[in-house]
């Protein structure tokens, strides 16, 4: 899973992901690694 967003859009995307991790079917930790690892 690759997520690419502008720096200023990353915060909004992060809020959506952390707010609804269950909807994506991913643990919050995996989302964190994906965003940080780019």
PDB file of N, CA and C in Angstrom:
ATOM      1  N   UNK A   1       0.849  -1.205   0.000  1.00  0.00           N
ATOM      2  CA  UNK A   1       0.000   0.000   0.000  1.00  0.00           C
ATOM      3  C   UNK A   1       0.881   1.251   0.000  1.00  0.00           C
ATOM      4  N   UNK A   2       0.720   2.056  -1.006  1.00  0.00           N
ATOM      5  CA  UNK A   2       1.533   3.263  -1.118  1.00  0.00           C
ATOM      6  C   UNK A   2       0.637   4.489  -1.076  1.00  0.00           C
ATOM      7  N   UNK A   3       0.984   5.423  -0.189  1.00  0.00           N
ATOM      8  CA  UNK A   3       0.199   6.654  -0.070  1.00  0.00           C
ATOM      9  C   UNK A   3       1.100   7.832  -0.394  1.00  0.00           C
ATOM     10  N   UNK A   4       0.722   8.594  -1.410  1.00  0.00           N
ATOM     11  CA  UNK A   4       1.517   9.771  -1.772  1.00  0.00           C
ATOM     12  C   UNK A   4       0.620  10.995  -1.783  1.00  0.00           C
ATOM     13  N   UNK A   5       0.928  11.935  -0.912  1.00  0.00           N
ATOM     14  CA  UNK A   5       0.143  13.168  -0.824  1.00  0.00           C
ATOM     15  C   UNK A   5       1.079  14.342  -0.591  1.00  0.00           C
ATOM     16  N   UNK A   6       0.668  15.549  -0.965  1.00  0.00           N
ATOM     17  CA  UNK A   6       1.468  16.742  -0.679  1.00  0.00           C
ATOM     18  C   UNK A   6       1.679  16.887   0.824  1.00  0.00           C
ATOM     19  N   UNK A   7       2.765  17.546   1.218  1.00  0.00           N
ATOM     20  CA  UNK A   7       3.093  17.690   2.642  1.00  0.00           C
ATOM     21  C   UNK A   7       1.947  18.336   3.412  1.00  0.00           C
ATOM     22  N   UNK A   8       1.350  19.356   2.833  1.00  0.00           N
ATOM     23  CA  UNK A   8       0.284  20.057   3.551  1.00  0.00           C
ATOM     24  C   UNK A   8      -1.005  19.241   3.571  1.00  0.00           C
ATOM     25  N   UNK A   9      -1.104  18.242   2.715  1.00  0.00           N
ATOM     26  CA  UNK A   9      -2.291  17.389   2.702  1.00  0.00           C
ATOM     27  C   UNK A   9      -2.127  16.162   3.577  1.00  0.00           C
ATOM     28  N   UNK A  10      -0.896  15.937   4.030  1.00  0.00           N
ATOM     29  CA  UNK A  10      -0.617  14.725   4.797  1.00  0.00           C
ATOM     30  C   UNK A  10      -1.321  14.732   6.140  1.00  0.00           C
ATOM     31  N   UNK A  11      -1.432  15.898   6.758  1.00  0.00           N
ATOM     32  CA  UNK A  11      -2.078  15.990   8.070  1.00  0.00           C
ATOM     33  C   UNK A  11      -3.547  15.611   7.961  1.00  0.00           C
ATOM     34  N   UNK A  12      -4.226  16.130   6.945  1.00  0.00           N
ATOM     35  CA  UNK A  12      -5.646  15.825   6.762  1.00  0.00           C
ATOM     36  C   UNK A  12      -5.828  14.337   6.490  1.00  0.00           C
ATOM     37  N   UNK A  13      -4.954  13.779   5.662  1.00  0.00           N
ATOM     38  CA  UNK A  13      -5.029  12.355   5.350  1.00  0.00           C
ATOM     39  C   UNK A  13      -4.766  11.525   6.600  1.00  0.00           C
ATOM     40  N   UNK A  14      -3.773  11.962   7.387  1.00  0.00           N
ATOM     41  CA  UNK A  14      -3.435  11.266   8.626  1.00  0.00           C
ATOM     42  C   UNK A  14      -4.628  11.258   9.570  1.00  0.00           C
ATOM     43  N   UNK A  15      -5.342  12.396   9.678  1.00  0.00           N
ATOM     44  CA  UNK A  15      -6.508  12.486  10.559  1.00  0.00           C
ATOM     45  C   UNK A  15      -7.574  11.482  10.132  1.00  0.00           C
ATOM     46  N   UNK A  16      -7.785  11.340   8.828  1.00  0.00           N
ATOM     47  CA  UNK A  16      -8.799  10.405   8.340  1.00  0.00           C
ATOM     48  C   UNK A  16      -8.392   8.967   8.625  1.00  0.00           C
ATOM     49  N   UNK A  17      -7.125   8.655   8.422  1.00  0.00           N
ATOM     50  CA  UNK A  17      -6.647   7.288   8.620  1.00  0.00           C
ATOM     51  C   UNK A  17      -6.704   6.894  10.087  1.00  0.00           C
ATOM     52  N   UNK A  18      -6.262   7.794  10.963  1.00  0.00           N
ATOM     53  CA  UNK A  18      -6.225   7.466  12.387  1.00  0.00           C
ATOM     54  C   UNK A  18      -7.625   7.497  12.990  1.00  0.00           C
ATOM     55  N   UNK A  19      -8.508   8.284  12.380  1.00  0.00           N
ATOM     56  CA  UNK A  19      -9.862   8.380  12.908  1.00  0.00           C
ATOM     57  C   UNK A  19     -10.659   7.124  12.567  1.00  0.00           C
ATOM     58  N   UNK A  20     -10.362   6.509  11.407  1.00  0.00           N
ATOM     59  CA  UNK A  20     -11.121   5.342  10.977  1.00  0.00           C
ATOM     60  C   UNK A  20     -10.199   4.229  10.487  1.00  0.00           C
ATOM     61  N   UNK A  21      -9.300   3.735  11.339  1.00  0.00           N
ATOM     62  CA  UNK A  21      -8.388   2.675  10.905  1.00  0.00           C
ATOM     63  C   UNK A  21      -9.133   1.388  10.577  1.00  0.00           C
ATOM     64  N   UNK A  22     -10.257   1.155  11.253  1.00  0.00           N
ATOM     65  CA  UNK A  22     -11.031  -0.058  11.018  1.00  0.00           C
ATOM     66  C   UNK A  22     -11.653  -0.077   9.633  1.00  0.00           C
ATOM     67  N   UNK A  23     -12.013   1.084   9.114  1.00  0.00           N
ATOM     68  CA  UNK A  23     -12.640   1.158   7.797  1.00  0.00           C
ATOM     69  C   UNK A  23     -11.670   0.725   6.704  1.00  0.00           C
ATOM     70  N   UNK A  24     -10.391   0.961   6.939  1.00  0.00           N
ATOM     71  CA  UNK A  24      -9.382   0.588   5.951  1.00  0.00           C
ATOM     72  C   UNK A  24      -8.957  -0.866   6.125  1.00  0.00           C
ATOM     73  N   UNK A  25      -9.294  -1.434   7.277  1.00  0.00           N
ATOM     74  CA  UNK A  25      -8.899  -2.810   7.541  1.00  0.00           C
ATOM     75  C   UNK A  25      -7.416  -2.907   7.862  1.00  0.00           C
ATOM     76  N   UNK A  26      -6.826  -1.807   8.321  1.00  0.00           N
ATOM     77  CA  UNK A  26      -5.401  -1.795   8.643  1.00  0.00           C
ATOM     78  C   UNK A  26      -5.201  -1.353  10.085  1.00  0.00           C
ATOM     79  N   UNK A  27      -4.223  -1.948  10.770  1.00  0.00           N
ATOM     80  CA  UNK A  27      -3.885  -1.482  12.109  1.00  0.00           C
ATOM     81  C   UNK A  27      -3.236  -0.119  12.025  1.00  0.00           C
ATOM     82  N   UNK A  28      -3.437   0.712  13.030  1.00  0.00           N
ATOM     83  CA  UNK A  28      -2.898   2.073  13.015  1.00  0.00           C
ATOM     84  C   UNK A  28      -1.381   2.052  12.864  1.00  0.00           C
ATOM     85  N   UNK A  29      -0.733   1.046  13.434  1.00  0.00           N
ATOM     86  CA  UNK A  29       0.722   0.950  13.354  1.00  0.00           C
ATOM     87  C   UNK A  29       1.207   0.799  11.919  1.00  0.00           C
ATOM     88  N   UNK A  30       0.463   0.010  11.135  1.00  0.00           N
ATOM     89  CA  UNK A  30       0.864  -0.209   9.744  1.00  0.00           C
ATOM     90  C   UNK A  30       0.719   1.081   8.943  1.00  0.00           C
ATOM     91  N   UNK A  31      -0.345   1.829   9.234  1.00  0.00           N
ATOM     92  CA  UNK A  31      -0.554   3.105   8.549  1.00  0.00           C
ATOM     93  C   UNK A  31       0.582   4.059   8.868  1.00  0.00           C
ATOM     94  N   UNK A  32       0.996   4.059  10.137  1.00  0.00           N
ATOM     95  CA  UNK A  32       2.088   4.940  10.554  1.00  0.00           C
ATOM     96  C   UNK A  32       3.365   4.612   9.792  1.00  0.00           C
ATOM     97  N   UNK A  33       3.675   3.329   9.693  1.00  0.00           N
ATOM     98  CA  UNK A  33       4.893   2.901   8.996  1.00  0.00           C
ATOM     99  C   UNK A  33       4.820   3.278   7.521  1.00  0.00           C
ATOM    100  N   UNK A  34       3.632   3.117   6.929  1.00  0.00           N
ATOM    101  CA  UNK A  34       3.461   3.423   5.510  1.00  0.00           C
ATOM    102  C   UNK A  34       3.680   4.902   5.247  1.00  0.00           C
ATOM    103  N   UNK A  35       3.103   5.757   6.098  1.00  0.00           N
ATOM    104  CA  UNK A  35       3.231   7.197   5.894  1.00  0.00           C
ATOM    105  C   UNK A  35       4.658   7.667   6.153  1.00  0.00           C
ATOM    106  N   UNK A  36       5.264   7.146   7.213  1.00  0.00           N
ATOM    107  CA  UNK A  36       6.618   7.574   7.557  1.00  0.00           C
ATOM    108  C   UNK A  36       7.637   7.034   6.559  1.00  0.00           C
ATOM    109  N   UNK A  37       7.411   5.803   6.081  1.00  0.00           N
ATOM    110  CA  UNK A  37       8.345   5.201   5.145  1.00  0.00           C
ATOM    111  C   UNK A  37       8.213   5.777   3.747  1.00  0.00           C
ATOM    112  N   UNK A  38       7.019   6.264   3.404  1.00  0.00           N
ATOM    113  CA  UNK A  38       6.738   6.819   2.086  1.00  0.00           C
ATOM    114  C   UNK A  38       7.098   5.815   1.011  1.00  0.00           C
TER     115      UNK A  38
END
